Every structure is written in C-alpha cells, then in structure tokens.
PDB file of C-alpha atoms in Angstrom:
ATOM      1  CA  MET V1028     -20.105 -18.791  25.924  1.00  0.00           C
ATOM      2  CA  SER V1029     -16.341 -18.916  26.482  1.00  0.00           C
ATOM      3  CA  LYS V1030     -14.520 -15.624  26.942  1.00  0.00           C
ATOM      4  CA  ILE V1031     -11.690 -15.599  24.372  1.00  0.00           C
ATOM      5  CA  ALA V1032      -8.577 -13.385  24.218  1.00  0.00           C
ATOM      6  CA  ILE V1033      -6.895 -12.878  20.848  1.00  0.00           C
ATOM      7  CA  VAL V1034      -3.136 -12.459  20.624  1.00  0.00           C
ATOM      8  CA  THR V1035      -0.882 -11.763  17.645  1.00  0.00           C
ATOM      9  CA  ASP V1036       2.584 -10.343  17.047  1.00  0.00           C
ATOM     10  CA  SER V1037       3.791  -7.146  15.406  1.00  0.00           C
ATOM     11  CA  ASN V1038       4.484  -9.032  12.150  1.00  0.00           C
ATOM     12  CA  SER V1039       0.753  -8.571  11.540  1.00  0.00           C
ATOM     13  CA  GLY V1040       1.344  -4.828  11.145  1.00  0.00           C
ATOM     14  CA  ILE V1041      -1.069  -4.163  14.001  1.00  0.00           C
ATOM     15  CA  THR V1042       0.446  -1.482  16.216  1.00  0.00           C
ATOM     16  CA  GLN V1043       0.185  -1.407  19.990  1.00  0.00           C
ATOM     17  CA  GLU V1044      -2.350   1.428  19.725  1.00  0.00           C
ATOM     18  CA  GLU V1045      -4.439  -0.450  17.141  1.00  0.00           C
ATOM     19  CA  GLY V1046      -4.267  -3.555  19.296  1.00  0.00           C
ATOM     20  CA  ARG V1047      -5.759  -1.662  22.233  1.00  0.00           C
ATOM     21  CA  ARG V1048      -8.521  -0.326  19.983  1.00  0.00           C
ATOM     22  CA  LEU V1049      -9.278  -3.796  18.592  1.00  0.00           C
ATOM     23  CA  GLY V1050      -8.987  -5.508  21.975  1.00  0.00           C
ATOM     24  CA  VAL V1051      -6.047  -7.604  20.728  1.00  0.00           C
ATOM     25  CA  SER V1052      -2.751  -8.206  22.530  1.00  0.00           C
ATOM     26  CA  VAL V1053       0.218  -7.556  20.214  1.00  0.00           C
ATOM     27  CA  ILE V1054       3.555  -9.144  21.115  1.00  0.00           C
ATOM     28  CA  PRO V1055       6.384  -6.922  19.804  1.00  0.00           C
ATOM     29  CA  MET V1056       8.951  -8.731  17.660  1.00  0.00           C
ATOM     30  CA  PRO V1057      12.554  -8.288  18.783  1.00  0.00           C
ATOM     31  CA  PHE V1058      15.326  -7.090  16.457  1.00  0.00           C
ATOM     32  CA  PHE V1059      19.039  -7.019  17.144  1.00  0.00           C
ATOM     33  CA  ILE V1060      20.645  -3.924  15.634  1.00  0.00           C
ATOM     34  CA  ASN V1061      24.400  -3.696  16.076  1.00  0.00           C
ATOM     35  CA  GLU V1062      23.953  -6.358  18.780  1.00  0.00           C
ATOM     36  CA  LYS V1063      21.460  -4.295  20.800  1.00  0.00           C
ATOM     37  CA  MET V1064      17.871  -5.532  21.143  1.00  0.00           C
ATOM     38  CA  TYR V1065      14.931  -3.367  20.057  1.00  0.00           C
ATOM     39  CA  LEU V1066      11.204  -4.155  20.176  1.00  0.00           C
ATOM     40  CA  GLU V1067       9.087  -3.357  17.130  1.00  0.00           C
ATOM     41  CA  GLY V1068       6.594  -0.583  17.835  1.00  0.00           C
ATOM     42  CA  ILE V1069       7.908   0.017  21.356  1.00  0.00           C
ATOM     43  CA  THR V1070      11.607   0.885  21.215  1.00  0.00           C
ATOM     44  CA  LEU V1071      11.853   0.672  17.410  1.00  0.00           C
ATOM     45  CA  SER V1072       9.625   2.701  15.069  1.00  0.00           C
ATOM     46  CA  GLN V1073       9.281   2.207  11.317  1.00  0.00           C
ATOM     47  CA  GLU V1074      11.222   5.449  10.740  1.00  0.00           C
ATOM     48  CA  GLU V1075      14.067   4.435  13.050  1.00  0.00           C
ATOM     49  CA  PHE V1076      14.267   0.986  11.468  1.00  0.00           C
ATOM     50  CA  TYR V1077      14.763   2.415   7.972  1.00  0.00           C
ATOM     51  CA  GLN V1078      17.378   4.840   9.261  1.00  0.00           C
ATOM     52  CA  TRP V1079      19.311   1.904  10.681  1.00  0.00           C
ATOM     53  CA  LEU V1080      18.850  -0.026   7.419  1.00  0.00           C
ATOM     54  CA  LYS V1081      20.132   2.931   5.390  1.00  0.00           C
ATOM     55  CA  SER V1082      23.195   3.242   7.630  1.00  0.00           C
ATOM     56  CA  ASP V1083      24.124  -0.387   6.815  1.00  0.00           C
ATOM     57  CA  ALA V1084      23.727  -1.451  10.445  1.00  0.00           C
ATOM     58  CA  SER V1085      23.865  -5.124  11.338  1.00  0.00           C
ATOM     59  CA  ILE V1086      20.195  -6.158  11.685  1.00  0.00           C
ATOM     60  CA  SER V1087      18.863  -9.578  12.583  1.00  0.00           C
ATOM     61  CA  THR V1088      15.421 -10.816  13.519  1.00  0.00           C
ATOM     62  CA  SER V1089      14.581 -12.882  16.577  1.00  0.00           C
ATOM     63  CA  GLN V1090      11.491 -14.264  18.313  1.00  0.00           C
ATOM     64  CA  PRO V1091       9.754 -13.315  21.560  1.00  0.00           C
ATOM     65  CA  SER V1092      11.145 -15.004  24.657  1.00  0.00           C
ATOM     66  CA  PRO V1093       9.147 -17.933  26.092  1.00  0.00           C
ATOM     67  CA  GLY V1094       8.964 -16.058  29.395  1.00  0.00           C
ATOM     68  CA  GLU V1095       7.378 -13.026  27.782  1.00  0.00           C
ATOM     69  CA  THR V1096       4.854 -15.131  25.876  1.00  0.00           C
ATOM     70  CA  MET V1097       3.857 -17.249  28.862  1.00  0.00           C
ATOM     71  CA  GLY V1098       3.730 -14.193  31.121  1.00  0.00           C
ATOM     72  CA  LEU V1099       1.201 -12.601  28.774  1.00  0.00           C
ATOM     73  CA  TRP V1100      -0.858 -15.804  28.618  1.00  0.00           C
ATOM     74  CA  ASP V1101      -0.869 -16.153  32.395  1.00  0.00           C
ATOM     75  CA  THR V1102      -2.111 -12.589  32.772  1.00  0.00           C
ATOM     76  CA  LEU V1103      -4.833 -12.999  30.145  1.00  0.00           C
ATOM     77  CA  LEU V1104      -6.074 -16.297  31.559  1.00  0.00           C
ATOM     78  CA  LYS V1105      -6.917 -14.584  34.837  1.00  0.00           C
ATOM     79  CA  GLU V1106      -9.661 -12.774  32.897  1.00  0.00           C
ATOM     80  CA  TYR V1107     -10.332 -15.006  29.873  1.00  0.00           C
ATOM     81  CA  ASP V1108     -11.269 -18.682  29.513  1.00  0.00           C
ATOM     82  CA  GLU V1109      -9.237 -19.264  26.322  1.00  0.00           C
ATOM     83  CA  ILE V1110      -6.586 -17.643  24.151  1.00  0.00           C
ATOM     84  CA  VAL V1111      -6.296 -17.741  20.361  1.00  0.00           C
ATOM     85  CA  GLN V1112      -2.779 -16.757  19.297  1.00  0.00           C
ATOM     86  CA  ILE V1113      -2.034 -15.897  15.653  1.00  0.00           C
ATOM     87  CA  PRO V1114       1.736 -15.688  15.056  1.00  0.00           C
ATOM     88  CA  MET V1115       3.558 -15.199  11.782  1.00  0.00           C
ATOM     89  CA  SER V1116       3.861 -18.143   9.372  1.00  0.00           C
ATOM     90  CA  SER V1117       5.747 -21.158  10.692  1.00  0.00           C
ATOM     91  CA  GLY V1118       7.518 -21.250   7.329  1.00  0.00           C
ATOM     92  CA  LEU V1119       9.143 -17.874   7.965  1.00  0.00           C
ATOM     93  CA  SER V1120       9.985 -18.081  11.665  1.00  0.00           C
ATOM     94  CA  ALA V1121      10.272 -20.514  14.568  1.00  0.00           C
ATOM     95  CA  THR V1122       7.934 -18.260  16.576  1.00  0.00           C
ATOM     96  CA  CYS V1123       4.878 -20.377  15.771  1.00  0.00           C
ATOM     97  CA  ALA V1124       6.532 -23.701  16.653  1.00  0.00           C
ATOM     98  CA  THR V1125       7.804 -22.260  19.932  1.00  0.00           C
ATOM     99  CA  ALA V1126       4.340 -20.996  20.866  1.00  0.00           C
ATOM    100  CA  MET V1127       2.778 -24.357  19.994  1.00  0.00           C
ATOM    101  CA  GLY V1128       5.242 -26.091  22.283  1.00  0.00           C
ATOM    102  CA  LEU V1129       4.525 -23.678  25.129  1.00  0.00           C
ATOM    103  CA  ALA V1130       0.754 -24.047  24.651  1.00  0.00           C
ATOM    104  CA  GLN V1131       0.948 -27.737  25.589  1.00  0.00           C
ATOM    105  CA  GLU V1132       1.433 -26.630  29.195  1.00  0.00           C
ATOM    106  CA  TYR V1133      -1.980 -24.913  29.251  1.00  0.00           C
ATOM    107  CA  GLU V1134      -4.344 -27.904  29.020  1.00  0.00           C
ATOM    108  CA  GLY V1135      -6.204 -26.813  25.896  1.00  0.00           C
ATOM    109  CA  ARG V1136      -6.803 -23.222  26.964  1.00  0.00           C
ATOM    110  CA  VAL V1137      -4.289 -21.737  24.486  1.00  0.00           C
ATOM    111  CA  HIS V1138      -4.875 -22.306  20.762  1.00  0.00           C
ATOM    112  CA  VAL V1139      -1.916 -21.376  18.538  1.00  0.00           C
ATOM    113  CA  VAL V1140      -2.948 -20.912  14.897  1.00  0.00           C
ATOM    114  CA  ASP V1141      -0.484 -21.975  12.201  1.00  0.00           C
ATOM    115  CA  ASN V1142      -2.214 -20.390   9.243  1.00  0.00           C
ATOM    116  CA  GLN V1143       0.898 -19.588   7.220  1.00  0.00           C
ATOM    117  CA  ARG V1144       0.420 -15.827   6.972  1.00  0.00           C
ATOM    118  CA  ILE V1145       2.353 -12.623   7.563  1.00  0.00           C
ATOM    119  CA  SER V1146       1.815  -8.867   7.328  1.00  0.00           C
ATOM    120  CA  VAL V1147      -1.535  -7.797   5.847  1.00  0.00           C
ATOM    121  CA  THR V1148      -2.782 -11.378   5.433  1.00  0.00           C
ATOM    122  CA  GLN V1149      -1.886 -12.178   9.053  1.00  0.00           C
ATOM    123  CA  ARG V1150      -3.700  -8.993  10.063  1.00  0.00           C
ATOM    124  CA  GLN V1151      -6.776 -10.215   8.191  1.00  0.00           C
ATOM    125  CA  SER V1152      -6.626 -13.487  10.124  1.00  0.00           C
ATOM    126  CA  VAL V1153      -6.714 -11.491  13.362  1.00  0.00           C
ATOM    127  CA  GLU V1154      -9.750  -9.552  12.159  1.00  0.00           C
ATOM    128  CA  ASP V1155     -11.390 -12.827  11.091  1.00  0.00           C
ATOM    129  CA  ALA V1156     -10.707 -14.264  14.546  1.00  0.00           C
ATOM    130  CA  ILE V1157     -12.421 -11.274  16.157  1.00  0.00           C
ATOM    131  CA  ALA V1158     -15.465 -11.750  13.923  1.00  0.00           C
ATOM    132  CA  LEU V1159     -15.561 -15.507  14.578  1.00  0.00           C
ATOM    133  CA  ARG V1160     -15.396 -14.895  18.323  1.00  0.00           C
ATOM    134  CA  GLU V1161     -18.274 -12.426  18.075  1.00  0.00           C
ATOM    135  CA  ALA V1162     -20.218 -15.024  16.079  1.00  0.00           C
ATOM    136  CA  GLY V1163     -19.919 -17.412  19.014  1.00  0.00           C
ATOM    137  CA  ARG V1164     -17.138 -19.717  17.865  1.00  0.00           C
ATOM    138  CA  SER V1165     -14.951 -21.405  20.480  1.00  0.00           C
ATOM    139  CA  GLY V1166     -11.181 -21.044  20.575  1.00  0.00           C
ATOM    140  CA  ALA V1167     -10.713 -24.504  19.074  1.00  0.00           C
ATOM    141  CA  GLU V1168     -13.200 -23.711  16.291  1.00  0.00           C
ATOM    142  CA  ILE V1169     -11.463 -20.414  15.453  1.00  0.00           C
ATOM    143  CA  LYS V1170      -8.116 -22.214  15.192  1.00  0.00           C
ATOM    144  CA  LYS V1171      -9.613 -24.941  12.983  1.00  0.00           C
ATOM    145  CA  ILE V1172     -11.304 -22.467  10.610  1.00  0.00           C
ATOM    146  CA  LEU V1173      -8.251 -20.216  10.238  1.00  0.00           C
ATOM    147  CA  GLU V1174      -5.988 -23.190   9.548  1.00  0.00           C
ATOM    148  CA  GLU V1175      -8.429 -24.608   6.997  1.00  0.00           C
ATOM    149  CA  GLU V1176      -8.384 -21.226   5.217  1.00  0.00           C
ATOM    150  CA  LYS V1177      -4.628 -20.685   5.477  1.00  0.00           C
ATOM    151  CA  PHE V1178      -3.765 -21.038   1.792  1.00  0.00           C
ATOM    152  CA  ASN V1179      -6.644 -18.830   0.645  1.00  0.00           C
ATOM    153  CA  SER V1180      -4.367 -15.800   0.456  1.00  0.00           C
ATOM    154  CA  SER V1181      -1.610 -14.442  -1.785  1.00  0.00           C
ATOM    155  CA  ILE V1182       1.022 -11.726  -1.598  1.00  0.00           C
ATOM    156  CA  TYR V1183       3.086 -10.403  -4.520  1.00  0.00           C
ATOM    157  CA  ILE V1184       5.961  -8.029  -3.765  1.00  0.00           C
ATOM    158  CA  MET V1185       7.955  -5.892  -6.222  1.00  0.00           C
ATOM    159  CA  LEU V1186      11.408  -4.939  -4.970  1.00  0.00           C
ATOM    160  CA  ASP V1187      13.071  -1.603  -5.623  1.00  0.00           C
ATOM    161  CA  THR V1188      16.568  -2.971  -5.029  1.00  0.00           C
ATOM    162  CA  LEU V1189      18.424  -6.282  -4.876  1.00  0.00           C
ATOM    163  CA  VAL V1190      20.884  -5.028  -2.260  1.00  0.00           C
ATOM    164  CA  TYR V1191      19.118  -6.554   0.732  1.00  0.00           C
ATOM    165  CA  LEU V1192      18.500  -9.948  -0.859  1.00  0.00           C
ATOM    166  CA  LYS V1193      22.219 -10.026  -1.637  1.00  0.00           C
ATOM    167  CA  LYS V1194      23.105  -8.972   1.915  1.00  0.00           C
ATOM    168  CA  GLY V1195      20.930 -11.720   3.348  1.00  0.00           C
ATOM    169  CA  GLY V1196      22.548 -14.334   1.114  1.00  0.00           C
ATOM    170  CA  ARG V1197      19.346 -15.033  -0.811  1.00  0.00           C
ATOM    171  CA  ILE V1198      20.978 -14.248  -4.162  1.00  0.00           C
ATOM    172  CA  THR V1199      24.616 -14.216  -5.254  1.00  0.00           C
ATOM    173  CA  PRO V1200      26.568 -10.953  -5.556  1.00  0.00           C
ATOM    174  CA  ALA V1201      26.909 -11.619  -9.304  1.00  0.00           C
ATOM    175  CA  ALA V1202      23.141 -11.968  -9.751  1.00  0.00           C
ATOM    176  CA  ALA V1203      22.580  -8.803  -7.751  1.00  0.00           C
ATOM    177  CA  ALA V1204      25.121  -6.909  -9.862  1.00  0.00           C
ATOM    178  CA  ILE V1205      23.538  -8.067 -13.123  1.00  0.00           C
ATOM    179  CA  GLY V1206      20.051  -7.266 -11.868  1.00  0.00           C
ATOM    180  CA  SER V1207      21.104  -3.788 -10.773  1.00  0.00           C
ATOM    181  CA  LEU V1208      22.870  -3.148 -14.072  1.00  0.00           C
ATOM    182  CA  LEU V1209      19.782  -4.158 -16.030  1.00  0.00           C
ATOM    183  CA  LYS V1210      17.558  -2.268 -13.561  1.00  0.00           C
ATOM    184  CA  LEU V1211      15.378  -5.312 -13.084  1.00  0.00           C
ATOM    185  CA  LYS V1212      12.432  -5.180 -10.686  1.00  0.00           C
ATOM    186  CA  PRO V1213      12.061  -8.645  -9.139  1.00  0.00           C
ATOM    187  CA  VAL V1214       8.570  -9.741  -8.138  1.00  0.00           C
ATOM    188  CA  LEU V1215       8.452 -12.149  -5.203  1.00  0.00           C
ATOM    189  CA  THR V1216       5.526 -14.067  -3.796  1.00  0.00           C
ATOM    190  CA  ILE V1217       4.443 -15.372  -0.402  1.00  0.00           C
ATOM    191  CA  GLN V1218       2.104 -18.335  -0.748  1.00  0.00           C
ATOM    192  CA  GLY V1219       2.008 -19.635   2.780  1.00  0.00           C
ATOM    193  CA  GLU V1220       5.299 -21.077   3.871  1.00  0.00           C
ATOM    194  CA  LYS V1221       8.028 -18.912   2.373  1.00  0.00           C
ATOM    195  CA  LEU V1222       9.179 -15.998   0.250  1.00  0.00           C
ATOM    196  CA  ASP V1223       9.834 -17.161  -3.332  1.00  0.00           C
ATOM    197  CA  ALA V1224      10.843 -15.635  -6.658  1.00  0.00           C
ATOM    198  CA  PHE V1225       7.899 -15.133  -9.013  1.00  0.00           C
ATOM    199  CA  SER V1226       8.927 -12.960 -11.961  1.00  0.00           C
ATOM    200  CA  LYS V1227      11.241 -10.177 -13.168  1.00  0.00           C
ATOM    201  CA  ALA V1228      10.134  -6.912 -14.760  1.00  0.00           C
ATOM    202  CA  ARG V1229      12.121  -4.320 -16.700  1.00  0.00           C
ATOM    203  CA  THR V1230      10.160  -1.357 -15.376  1.00  0.00           C
ATOM    204  CA  VAL V1231       8.079  -0.398 -12.354  1.00  0.00           C
ATOM    205  CA  SER V1232       5.010  -0.171 -14.582  1.00  0.00           C
ATOM    206  CA  LYS V1233       5.483  -3.713 -15.875  1.00  0.00           C
ATOM    207  CA  GLY V1234       6.165  -4.958 -12.358  1.00  0.00           C
ATOM    208  CA  LYS V1235       2.881  -3.494 -11.140  1.00  0.00           C
ATOM    209  CA  GLN V1236       1.025  -5.050 -14.064  1.00  0.00           C
ATOM    210  CA  THR V1237       2.626  -8.423 -13.302  1.00  0.00           C
ATOM    211  CA  MET V1238       1.364  -8.238  -9.727  1.00  0.00           C
ATOM    212  CA  ILE V1239      -2.120  -7.111 -10.764  1.00  0.00           C
ATOM    213  CA  SER V1240      -2.420  -9.934 -13.313  1.00  0.00           C
ATOM    214  CA  ALA V1241      -1.186 -12.493 -10.780  1.00  0.00           C
ATOM    215  CA  ILE V1242      -3.562 -11.388  -8.033  1.00  0.00           C
ATOM    216  CA  ARG V1243      -6.508 -11.320 -10.462  1.00  0.00           C
ATOM    217  CA  LYS V1244      -5.685 -14.856 -11.620  1.00  0.00           C
ATOM    218  CA  ASP V1245      -5.520 -16.087  -8.017  1.00  0.00           C
ATOM    219  CA  MET V1246      -8.852 -14.494  -7.159  1.00  0.00           C
ATOM    220  CA  GLU V1247     -10.560 -15.930 -10.220  1.00  0.00           C
ATOM    221  CA  THR V1248      -9.010 -19.409 -10.353  1.00  0.00           C
ATOM    222  CA  ARG V1249      -8.127 -20.219  -6.724  1.00  0.00           C
ATOM    223  CA  PHE V1250     -10.431 -18.156  -4.535  1.00  0.00           C
ATOM    224  CA  GLY V1251     -13.772 -18.281  -6.330  1.00  0.00           C
ATOM    225  CA  GLY V1252     -14.068 -14.909  -8.050  1.00  0.00           C
ATOM    226  CA  ALA V1253     -12.660 -11.369  -8.062  1.00  0.00           C
ATOM    227  CA  THR V1254     -15.542  -9.691  -6.234  1.00  0.00           C
ATOM    228  CA  PRO V1255     -15.595  -7.627  -3.020  1.00  0.00           C
ATOM    229  CA  GLU V1256     -18.211 -10.017  -1.605  1.00  0.00           C
ATOM    230  CA  ASN V1257     -15.627 -12.793  -1.878  1.00  0.00           C
ATOM    231  CA  ILE V1258     -12.214 -11.141  -1.415  1.00  0.00           C
ATOM    232  CA  TRP V1259     -10.298  -8.760   0.846  1.00  0.00           C
ATOM    233  CA  LEU V1260      -7.821  -6.748  -1.257  1.00  0.00           C
ATOM    234  CA  GLU V1261      -4.805  -5.071   0.317  1.00  0.00           C
ATOM    235  CA  ILE V1262      -1.642  -3.124  -0.488  1.00  0.00           C
ATOM    236  CA  ALA V1263       1.532  -3.251   1.589  1.00  0.00           C
ATOM    237  CA  TYR V1264       4.740  -1.262   1.254  1.00  0.00           C
ATOM    238  CA  THR V1265       8.133  -0.584   2.781  1.00  0.00           C
ATOM    239  CA  LYS V1266       8.804   3.057   3.726  1.00  0.00           C
ATOM    240  CA  ASP V1267       7.242   4.801   0.685  1.00  0.00           C
ATOM    241  CA  LEU V1268       3.595   5.507   1.552  1.00  0.00           C
ATOM    242  CA  GLU V1269       3.143   7.994  -1.316  1.00  0.00           C
ATOM    243  CA  THR V1270       3.975   5.357  -3.929  1.00  0.00           C
ATOM    244  CA  ALA V1271       1.649   2.888  -2.193  1.00  0.00           C
ATOM    245  CA  LEU V1272      -1.241   5.374  -2.327  1.00  0.00           C
ATOM    246  CA  GLN V1273      -0.544   5.975  -6.014  1.00  0.00           C
ATOM    247  CA  PHE V1274      -0.627   2.221  -6.598  1.00  0.00           C
ATOM    248  CA  LYS V1275      -3.954   2.106  -4.765  1.00  0.00           C
ATOM    249  CA  GLU V1276      -5.444   4.474  -7.346  1.00  0.00           C
ATOM    250  CA  GLU V1277      -4.122   2.288 -10.154  1.00  0.00           C
ATOM    251  CA  LEU V1278      -5.500  -0.834  -8.496  1.00  0.00           C
ATOM    252  CA  LEU V1279      -8.914   0.791  -8.040  1.00  0.00           C
ATOM    253  CA  LYS V1280      -9.122   1.248 -11.818  1.00  0.00           C
ATOM    254  CA  GLU V1281      -8.729  -2.528 -12.172  1.00  0.00           C
ATOM    255  CA  PHE V1282     -10.975  -3.389  -9.197  1.00  0.00           C
ATOM    256  CA  PRO V1283     -13.287  -0.371  -8.811  1.00  0.00           C
ATOM    257  CA  GLU V1284     -15.760  -1.927  -6.384  1.00  0.00           C
ATOM    258  CA  PHE V1285     -13.184  -2.963  -3.786  1.00  0.00           C
ATOM    259  CA  GLU V1286     -12.284  -1.222  -0.551  1.00  0.00           C
ATOM    260  CA  ILE V1287      -8.476  -1.474  -0.599  1.00  0.00           C
ATOM    261  CA  VAL V1288      -6.548  -1.344   2.677  1.00  0.00           C
ATOM    262  CA  VAL V1289      -2.993   0.096   2.658  1.00  0.00           C
ATOM    263  CA  GLN V1290      -0.563  -0.968   5.413  1.00  0.00           C
ATOM    264  CA  PRO V1291       3.234  -1.057   5.948  1.00  0.00           C
ATOM    265  CA  LEU V1292       4.912  -4.417   5.429  1.00  0.00           C
ATOM    266  CA  SER V1293       6.168  -5.933   8.649  1.00  0.00           C
ATOM    267  CA  LEU V1294       9.773  -5.138   9.530  1.00  0.00           C
ATOM    268  CA  SER V1295      10.648  -8.859   9.535  1.00  0.00           C
ATOM    269  CA  VAL V1296       9.981  -8.863   5.785  1.00  0.00           C
ATOM    270  CA  ALA V1297      11.347  -5.353   5.207  1.00  0.00           C
ATOM    271  CA  CYS V1298      14.795  -6.188   6.571  1.00  0.00           C
ATOM    272  CA  HIS V1299      15.193  -8.802   3.796  1.00  0.00           C
ATOM    273  CA  ILE V1300      13.833  -6.743   0.883  1.00  0.00           C
ATOM    274  CA  GLY V1301      14.628  -3.133   1.784  1.00  0.00           C
ATOM    275  CA  PRO V1302      12.781   0.172   1.343  1.00  0.00           C
ATOM    276  CA  GLY V1303      10.736   1.071  -1.720  1.00  0.00           C
ATOM    277  CA  SER V1304       9.091  -2.333  -2.055  1.00  0.00           C
ATOM    278  CA  LEU V1305       5.441  -2.541  -3.047  1.00  0.00           C
ATOM    279  CA  ALA V1306       3.035  -5.420  -2.549  1.00  0.00           C
ATOM    280  CA  VAL V1307      -0.509  -6.421  -3.381  1.00  0.00           C
ATOM    281  CA  ALA V1308      -2.301  -9.092  -1.369  1.00  0.00           C
ATOM    282  CA  CYS V1309      -5.678 -10.748  -1.216  1.00  0.00           C
ATOM    283  CA  CYS V1310      -7.514 -13.036   1.196  1.00  0.00           C
ATOM    284  CA  LYS V1311     -10.639 -15.022   0.543  1.00  0.00           C
ATOM    285  CA  LYS V1312     -13.433 -14.020   2.929  1.00  0.00           C
ATOM    286  CA  ILE V1313     -14.598 -16.702   5.326  1.00  0.00           C
ATOM    287  CA  ARG V1314     -18.023 -17.594   6.672  1.00  0.00           C
ATOM    288  CA  LYS V1315     -18.348 -16.405  10.235  1.00  0.00           C
ATOM    289  CA  GLU V1316     -21.800 -17.688  11.139  1.00  0.00           C
ATOM    290  CA  VAL V1317     -22.119 -20.481  13.695  1.00  0.00           C
TER     291      VAL V1317
END
C-alpha cells in the first residue's frame, strides 16, 4: 500500500500544533499588513490579526510561494510515495491553480484536490482524506472522491458589520451606510466557488434563524437527510468565541443528536467580513470503505 502524506493550508483552520497531532502538514498563509509579510499561525496569531484589523491597518492576502510549496513536497517525498494536497477553494484564491501547475513536475506523485472548500468544510475534507488513506485508498482515489463530493457542503455566515465589505469594495459606501443605519445583519453563503449574498435580517435572532433554516433545507433537500449518520455539522466564528458557544446551544436545540464542532473562521475570510461574524456549516459524510 502506498504511503501517503496529506498537506493543507492554514485556511482550513488547522493550526500547526493540530497538524502535528493529525500527521498533516499545514502550509501557513501569508498576509501583508502595512506592507510587511506575516504567516498565519507562525508570526501572526488570531489575536494579533484582529488587533491589526481594529487599528485599520492595510491588510491583504497572498498565497504561499512556489519555492516553499515545492520545498515541502520534496522533503515529504523522501519519506512518502504520494502527496494529497487540499488547498482552499480555487474560486477564492489562485493558491489551488498554482499548486496544480507545480504538481505537473512531480510525475503523478502529487495530487492537488480542487474541492471548492474553505475553513471548517476544508478542514472536514482533510479529516476525510485521513480516513480514506487509512481505509486503503490511493492518492489518486482520495483526490477523485473529494472532488466528486465537493459541492456536498454549505456555509452560511451572518455579519456583525458591513465596514469590511465596504473596505474591500464588495459593496458601495452608500449601501454600507444604509445597512448600518438600519442595523441590518447580512447573511452570506459559500457554496463552493465564492462568497455570495444570501439574505438580510433585521436582528441577530432572525439572522440565526435564517441560517438554521437554510442549513436544514440543504441537509434535507440536497444532502439526503438531517441526521448525524449523514451529516457533519459545524459552527465557525470570527473573534467572538463566547457568542459562537451560545449559538452552539441554540443549534443543539434544533439538532439535538448532532456533535457540533466549533472553530474560528480562517483569517482569509475574516479580513473581508470582520470580527463578530457567525457561521453555520455542514458537510455530507462520505463512504470511506475500499
């Protein structure tokens, strides 16, 4: 059986420490803050990131350098036969396309998965890859399965503020001003390729209910049933863990049999939506048997 290394990036929310525990290599995503480069989880913590965001620093996202990526692959291939790499969605970053181009130099030993996920759903793909490897799947088979399952996930995100969407040019200043005046809570969605508008709510309570109704509908109509045997259910958040844990209790009343995982949203998403955002996500479970 082929010996397979699994690689992801910090957009998955998997920390360097968790990566070591899971046996997964985690490439840190680079950020430029006031023109200086920081690496997520190495020279840039969640706390430091939100301090920079609050101070209105200039923040931009980037992608790992080809040299860093290939250096990691070269090191891993001294010990492993194959690599399965799970980057963030190709619809949200050029990271995936770059890795796919680099992989062509490795004669089929590096399998880059474009399964259109980020944050907690990307993390689930990594955990699925681990389970598939343990079930005896080859690198090529793991890539094929994860890509076939790529749209069997949903994320809904309620924003606390429109400031960062305005700053990133995703909405006009006038729309942001009106939304702030009316205290609207936008609900966005990630369905594979990109971040899109989904709904608007007048209150936090209504925003939460919008997300719960949407995720229930997806589970029941798209993913084959809202049961823990069929679905992974997750919560993600930016900065405010206490609110996320409170939302978990509310979600458990709707889905009492589920084990709900709570994780921070990746900083690549957080820089566009700001602190205080709350998300619910689900992934359809996949068959892992050979």
